[in-house]
mmCIF file of C-alpha atoms and ligand atoms in Angstrom:
data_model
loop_
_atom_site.group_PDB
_atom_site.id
_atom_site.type_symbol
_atom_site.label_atom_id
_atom_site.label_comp_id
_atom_site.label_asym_id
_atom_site.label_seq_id
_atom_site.Cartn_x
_atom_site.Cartn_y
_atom_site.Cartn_z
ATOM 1 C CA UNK P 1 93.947 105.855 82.542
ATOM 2 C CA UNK P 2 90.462 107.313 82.091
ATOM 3 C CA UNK P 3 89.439 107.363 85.459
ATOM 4 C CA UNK P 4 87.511 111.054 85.980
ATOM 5 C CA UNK P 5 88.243 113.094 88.799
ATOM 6 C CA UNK P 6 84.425 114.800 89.530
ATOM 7 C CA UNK P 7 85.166 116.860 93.252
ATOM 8 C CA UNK P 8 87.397 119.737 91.327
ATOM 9 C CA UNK P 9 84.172 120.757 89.863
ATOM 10 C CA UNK P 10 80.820 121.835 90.839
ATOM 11 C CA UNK P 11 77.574 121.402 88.938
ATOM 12 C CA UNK P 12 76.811 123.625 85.751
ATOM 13 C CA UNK P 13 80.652 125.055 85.759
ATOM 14 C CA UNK P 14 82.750 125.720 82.937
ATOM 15 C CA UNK P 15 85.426 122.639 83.428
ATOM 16 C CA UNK P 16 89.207 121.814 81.895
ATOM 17 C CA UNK P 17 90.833 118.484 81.888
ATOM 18 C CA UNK P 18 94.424 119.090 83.828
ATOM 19 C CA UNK P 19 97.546 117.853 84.727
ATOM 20 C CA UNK P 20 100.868 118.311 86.138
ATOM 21 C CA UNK P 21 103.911 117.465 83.830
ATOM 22 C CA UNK P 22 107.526 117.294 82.581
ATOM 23 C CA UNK P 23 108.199 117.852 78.772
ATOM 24 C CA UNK P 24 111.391 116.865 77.334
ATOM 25 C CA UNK P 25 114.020 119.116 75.913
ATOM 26 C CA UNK P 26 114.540 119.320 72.377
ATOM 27 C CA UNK P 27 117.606 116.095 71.881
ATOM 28 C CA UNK P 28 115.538 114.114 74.543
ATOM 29 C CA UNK P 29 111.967 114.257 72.724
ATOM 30 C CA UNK P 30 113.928 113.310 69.458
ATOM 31 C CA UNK P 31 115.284 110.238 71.103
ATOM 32 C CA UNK P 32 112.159 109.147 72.805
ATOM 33 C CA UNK P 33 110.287 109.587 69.715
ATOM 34 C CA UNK P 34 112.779 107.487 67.673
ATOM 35 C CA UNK P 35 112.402 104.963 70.193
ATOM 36 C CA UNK P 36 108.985 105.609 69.922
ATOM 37 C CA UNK P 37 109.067 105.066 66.316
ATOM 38 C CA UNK P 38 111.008 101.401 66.878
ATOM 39 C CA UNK P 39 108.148 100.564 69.410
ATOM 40 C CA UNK P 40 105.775 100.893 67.326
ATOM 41 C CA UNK P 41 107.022 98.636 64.591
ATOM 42 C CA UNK P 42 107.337 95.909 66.937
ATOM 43 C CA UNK P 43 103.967 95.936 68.867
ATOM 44 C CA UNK P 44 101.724 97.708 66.732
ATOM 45 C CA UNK P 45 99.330 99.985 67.644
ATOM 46 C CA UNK P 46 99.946 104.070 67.895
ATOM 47 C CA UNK P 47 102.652 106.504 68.487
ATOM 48 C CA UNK P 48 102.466 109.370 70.641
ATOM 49 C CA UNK P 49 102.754 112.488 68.664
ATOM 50 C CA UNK P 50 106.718 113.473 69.512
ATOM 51 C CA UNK P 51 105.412 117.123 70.768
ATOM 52 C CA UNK P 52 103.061 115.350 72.705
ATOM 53 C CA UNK P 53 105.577 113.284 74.704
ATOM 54 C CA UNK P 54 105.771 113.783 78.470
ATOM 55 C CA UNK P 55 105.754 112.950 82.392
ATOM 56 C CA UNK P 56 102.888 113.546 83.900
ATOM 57 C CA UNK P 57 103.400 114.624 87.793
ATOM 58 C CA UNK P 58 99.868 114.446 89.144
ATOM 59 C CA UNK P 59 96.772 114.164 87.118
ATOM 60 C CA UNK P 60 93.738 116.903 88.288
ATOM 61 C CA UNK P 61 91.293 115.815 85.429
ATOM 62 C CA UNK P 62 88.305 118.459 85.293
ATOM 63 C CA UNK P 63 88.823 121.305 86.858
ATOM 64 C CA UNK P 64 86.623 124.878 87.018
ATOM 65 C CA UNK P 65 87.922 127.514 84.978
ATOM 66 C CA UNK P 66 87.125 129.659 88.217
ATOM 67 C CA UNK P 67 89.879 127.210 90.349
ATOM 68 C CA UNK P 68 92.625 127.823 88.037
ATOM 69 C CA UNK P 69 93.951 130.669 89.597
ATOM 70 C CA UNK P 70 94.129 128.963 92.844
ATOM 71 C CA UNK P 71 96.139 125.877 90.946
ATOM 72 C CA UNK P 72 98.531 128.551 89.799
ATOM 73 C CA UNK P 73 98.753 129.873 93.162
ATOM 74 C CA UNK P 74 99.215 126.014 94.674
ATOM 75 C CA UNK P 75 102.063 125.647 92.324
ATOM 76 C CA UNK P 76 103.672 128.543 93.002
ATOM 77 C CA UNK P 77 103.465 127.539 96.926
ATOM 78 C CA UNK P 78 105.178 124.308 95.693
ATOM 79 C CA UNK P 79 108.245 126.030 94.275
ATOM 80 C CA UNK P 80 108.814 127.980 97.475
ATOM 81 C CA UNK P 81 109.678 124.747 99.080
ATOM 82 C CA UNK P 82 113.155 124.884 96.762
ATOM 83 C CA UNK P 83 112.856 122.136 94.592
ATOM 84 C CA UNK P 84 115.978 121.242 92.466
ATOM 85 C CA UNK P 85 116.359 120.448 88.837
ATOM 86 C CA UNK P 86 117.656 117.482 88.084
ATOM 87 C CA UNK P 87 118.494 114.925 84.976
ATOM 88 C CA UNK P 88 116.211 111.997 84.595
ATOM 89 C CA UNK P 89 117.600 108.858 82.995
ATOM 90 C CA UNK P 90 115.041 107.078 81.255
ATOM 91 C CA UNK P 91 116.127 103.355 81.028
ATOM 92 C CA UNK P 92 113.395 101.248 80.774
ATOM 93 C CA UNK P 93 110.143 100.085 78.237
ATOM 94 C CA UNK P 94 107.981 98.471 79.667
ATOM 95 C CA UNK P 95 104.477 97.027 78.874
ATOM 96 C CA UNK P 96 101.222 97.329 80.514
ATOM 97 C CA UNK P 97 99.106 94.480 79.074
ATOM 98 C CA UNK P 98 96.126 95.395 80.795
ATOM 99 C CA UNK P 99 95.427 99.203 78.806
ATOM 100 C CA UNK P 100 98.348 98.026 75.871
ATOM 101 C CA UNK P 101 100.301 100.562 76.599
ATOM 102 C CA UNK P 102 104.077 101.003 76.309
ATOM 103 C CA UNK P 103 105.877 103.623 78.006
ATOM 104 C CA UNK P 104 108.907 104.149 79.044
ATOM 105 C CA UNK P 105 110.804 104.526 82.680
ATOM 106 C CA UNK P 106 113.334 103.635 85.098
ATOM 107 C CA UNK P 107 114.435 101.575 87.422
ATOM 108 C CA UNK P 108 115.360 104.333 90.072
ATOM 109 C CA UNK P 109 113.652 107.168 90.798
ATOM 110 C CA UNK P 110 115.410 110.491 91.507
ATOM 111 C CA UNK P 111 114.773 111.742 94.705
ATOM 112 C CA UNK P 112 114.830 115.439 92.881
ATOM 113 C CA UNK P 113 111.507 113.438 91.134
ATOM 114 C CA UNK P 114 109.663 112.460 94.257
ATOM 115 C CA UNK P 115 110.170 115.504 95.664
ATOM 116 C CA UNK P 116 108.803 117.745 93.121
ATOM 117 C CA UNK P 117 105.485 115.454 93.312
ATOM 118 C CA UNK P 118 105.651 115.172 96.574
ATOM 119 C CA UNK P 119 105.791 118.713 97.509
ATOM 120 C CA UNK P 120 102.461 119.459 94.750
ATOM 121 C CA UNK P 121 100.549 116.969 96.002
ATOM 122 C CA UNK P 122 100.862 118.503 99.562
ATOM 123 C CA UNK P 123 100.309 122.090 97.833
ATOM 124 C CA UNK P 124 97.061 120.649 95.972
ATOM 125 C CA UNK P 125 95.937 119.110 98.998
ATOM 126 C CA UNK P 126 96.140 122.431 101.221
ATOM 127 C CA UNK P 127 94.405 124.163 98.364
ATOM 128 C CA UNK P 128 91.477 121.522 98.689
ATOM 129 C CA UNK P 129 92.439 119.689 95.043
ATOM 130 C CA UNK P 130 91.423 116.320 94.692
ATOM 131 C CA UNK P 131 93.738 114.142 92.695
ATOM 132 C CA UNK P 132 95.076 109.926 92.600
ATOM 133 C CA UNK P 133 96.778 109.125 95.928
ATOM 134 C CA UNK P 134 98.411 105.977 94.998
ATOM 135 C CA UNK P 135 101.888 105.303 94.773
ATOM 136 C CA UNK P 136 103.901 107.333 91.670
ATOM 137 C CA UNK P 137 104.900 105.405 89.329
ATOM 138 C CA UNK P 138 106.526 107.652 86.459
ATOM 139 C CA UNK P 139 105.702 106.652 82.895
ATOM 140 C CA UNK P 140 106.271 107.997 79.844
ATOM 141 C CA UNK P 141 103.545 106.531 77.342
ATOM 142 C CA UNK P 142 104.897 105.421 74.189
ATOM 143 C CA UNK P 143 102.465 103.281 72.004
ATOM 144 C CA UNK P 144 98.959 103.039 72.358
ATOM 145 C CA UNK P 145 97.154 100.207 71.422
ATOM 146 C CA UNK P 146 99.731 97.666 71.548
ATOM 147 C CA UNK P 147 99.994 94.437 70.989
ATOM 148 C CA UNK P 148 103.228 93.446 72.333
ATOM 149 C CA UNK P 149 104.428 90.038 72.448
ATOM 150 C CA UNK P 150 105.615 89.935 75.863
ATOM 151 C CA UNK P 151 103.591 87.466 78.030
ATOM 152 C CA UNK P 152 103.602 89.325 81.266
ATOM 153 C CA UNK P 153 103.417 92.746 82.526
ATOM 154 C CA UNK P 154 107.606 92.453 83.664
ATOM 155 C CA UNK P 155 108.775 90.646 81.103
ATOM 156 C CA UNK P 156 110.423 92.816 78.356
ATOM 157 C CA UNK P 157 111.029 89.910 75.914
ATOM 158 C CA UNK P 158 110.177 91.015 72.773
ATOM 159 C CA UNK P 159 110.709 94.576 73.494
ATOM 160 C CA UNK P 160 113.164 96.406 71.971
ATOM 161 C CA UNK P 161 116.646 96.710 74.890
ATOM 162 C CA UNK P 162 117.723 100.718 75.634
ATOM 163 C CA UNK P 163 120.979 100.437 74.755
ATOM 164 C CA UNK P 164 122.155 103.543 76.205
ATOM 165 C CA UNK P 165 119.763 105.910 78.700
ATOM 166 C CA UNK P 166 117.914 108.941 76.975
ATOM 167 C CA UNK P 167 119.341 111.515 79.438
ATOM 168 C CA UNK P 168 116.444 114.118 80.186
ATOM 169 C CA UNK P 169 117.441 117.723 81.787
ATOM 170 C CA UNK P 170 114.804 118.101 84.013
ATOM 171 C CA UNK P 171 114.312 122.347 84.549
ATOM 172 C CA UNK P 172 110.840 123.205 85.012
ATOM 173 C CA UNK P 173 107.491 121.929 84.898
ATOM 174 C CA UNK P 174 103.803 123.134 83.574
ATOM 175 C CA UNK P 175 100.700 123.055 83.834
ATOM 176 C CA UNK P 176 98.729 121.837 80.890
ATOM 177 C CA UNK P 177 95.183 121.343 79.437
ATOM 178 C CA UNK P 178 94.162 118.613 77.606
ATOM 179 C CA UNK P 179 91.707 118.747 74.788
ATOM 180 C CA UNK P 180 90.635 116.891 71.833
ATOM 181 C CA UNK P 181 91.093 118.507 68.927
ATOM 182 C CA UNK P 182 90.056 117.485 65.170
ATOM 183 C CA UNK P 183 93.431 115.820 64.824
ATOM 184 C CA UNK P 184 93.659 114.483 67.988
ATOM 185 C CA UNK P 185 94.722 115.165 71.586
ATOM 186 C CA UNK P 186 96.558 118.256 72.482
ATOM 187 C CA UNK P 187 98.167 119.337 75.164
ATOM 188 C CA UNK P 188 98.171 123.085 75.814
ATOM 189 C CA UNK P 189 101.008 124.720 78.582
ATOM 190 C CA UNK P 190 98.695 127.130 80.466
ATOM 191 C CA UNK P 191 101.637 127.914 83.210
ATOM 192 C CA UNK P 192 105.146 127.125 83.723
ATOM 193 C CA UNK P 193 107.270 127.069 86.878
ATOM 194 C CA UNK P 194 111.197 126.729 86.904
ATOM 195 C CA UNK P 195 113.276 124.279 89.012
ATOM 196 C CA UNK P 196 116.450 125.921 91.200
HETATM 197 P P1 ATP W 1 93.995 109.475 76.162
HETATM 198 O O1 ATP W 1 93.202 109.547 77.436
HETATM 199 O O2 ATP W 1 93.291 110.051 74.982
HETATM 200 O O3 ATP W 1 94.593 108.132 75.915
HETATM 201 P P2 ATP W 1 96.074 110.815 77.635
HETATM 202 O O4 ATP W 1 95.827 109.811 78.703
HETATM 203 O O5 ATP W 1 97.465 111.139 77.232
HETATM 204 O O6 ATP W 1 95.250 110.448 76.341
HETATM 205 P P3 ATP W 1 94.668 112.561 79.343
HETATM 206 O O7 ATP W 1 93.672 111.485 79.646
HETATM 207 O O8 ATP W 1 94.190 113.963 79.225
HETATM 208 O O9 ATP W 1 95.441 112.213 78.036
HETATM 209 O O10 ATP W 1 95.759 112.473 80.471
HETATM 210 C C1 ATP W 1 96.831 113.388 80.554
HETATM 211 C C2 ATP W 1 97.961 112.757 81.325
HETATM 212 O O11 ATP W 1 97.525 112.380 82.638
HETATM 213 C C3 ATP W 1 98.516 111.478 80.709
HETATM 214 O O12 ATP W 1 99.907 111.421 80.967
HETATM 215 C C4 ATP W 1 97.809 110.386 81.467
HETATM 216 O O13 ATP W 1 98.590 109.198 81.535
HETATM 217 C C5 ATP W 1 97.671 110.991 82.842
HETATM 218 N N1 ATP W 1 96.465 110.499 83.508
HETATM 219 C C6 ATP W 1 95.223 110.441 82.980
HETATM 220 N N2 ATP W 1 94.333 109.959 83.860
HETATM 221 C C7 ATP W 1 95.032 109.690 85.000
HETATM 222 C C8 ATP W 1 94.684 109.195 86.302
HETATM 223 N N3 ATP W 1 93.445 108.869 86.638
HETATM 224 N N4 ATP W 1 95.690 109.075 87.202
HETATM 225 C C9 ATP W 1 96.949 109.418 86.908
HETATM 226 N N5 ATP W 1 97.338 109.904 85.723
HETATM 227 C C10 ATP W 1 96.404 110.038 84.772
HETATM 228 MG MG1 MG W 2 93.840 109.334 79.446
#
């Protein structure tokens, strides 16, 4: 997903790349980066970092330093609706074969989940953000660069089963800044808001 998001910026101004997100406790990012791990040995390709593991809520790409404060203040709008924390049971790998990614999921959405991106994206609107309207799907990238040996987008032959659900304790969410550093991406927290 490269796609860049221009209208949060105006000409000549100091930009960051942004996003929305979940991060996983400390037993779940363990888990998903052991599965991770297994992924990787079957399809190939790259790991996500395990401190770089996460749920991305709504994607901003570049935005002007000057607009941050007004994305802080959007977010903070958002928690006033009363948004509840919930668990998130992440069930599912799947494979996208057309960027060869795998990431992980689930089947069923918590409506905790929706909510929480629902009521941002109507906060970002109001605030005059620009971000991807289509449907949410929530994925948790994996493995980059795979080459998995499933045929199909759906099918998961080949792919390693979840035996049991990584349970994720859902409590708050942040706001973070992506950048590429010399040893590759990193995501910095630049706010954090909790969940009731
Ligand atoms: P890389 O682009 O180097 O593969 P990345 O996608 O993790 O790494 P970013 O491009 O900064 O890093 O994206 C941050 C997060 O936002 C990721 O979870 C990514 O999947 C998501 N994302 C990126 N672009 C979009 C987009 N156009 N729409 C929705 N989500 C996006
Ligand atoms: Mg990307």
């Amino acid at each position: 997903m490269t796609q860049v998001i221009e209208t949060n910026t105006a000409a000549g101004e100091e930009t960051v790349r942004v996003f929305f997100a979940i991060w996983p406790d400390a037993a779940a990012k363990r888990q998903l980066d052991e599965l991770a791990e297994r992924l990787e040995a079957v399809c190939e390709g790259r790991k996500v970092r395990a401190e770089n593991i996460h749920l991305t809520l709504v994607f901003l790409g570049e935005v002007s330093v000057d607009r941050l404060d007004a994305l802080c203040l959007a977010a903070n709008e958002a928690r006033g609706t009363g948004l509840r924390a919930f668990d998130f049971a992440v069930e599912e790998i799947r494979y996208w074969k057309h960027n060869h990614i795998v990431y992980a999921g689930t089947s069923g959405i918590p409506q905790e989940l929706l909510d929480l991106v629902g009521a941002l994206q109507s906060a970002l609107s109001a605030a005059g953000f620009s971000f991807d309207h289509q449907a949410y799907v929530p994925h948790i990238t994996l493995v980059r660069k795979a080459r998995c040996p499933a045929p199909s987008i759906e099918l998961k032959a080949g792919l390693p089963e979840l035996v049991q659900p990584v349970v994720w304790p859902v409590r708050e969410w942040v706001l973070v800044k992506s950048e590429q550093a010399s040893g590759g991406l990193v995501y910095i927290p630049i706010g954090r808001w909790p969940l009731a």
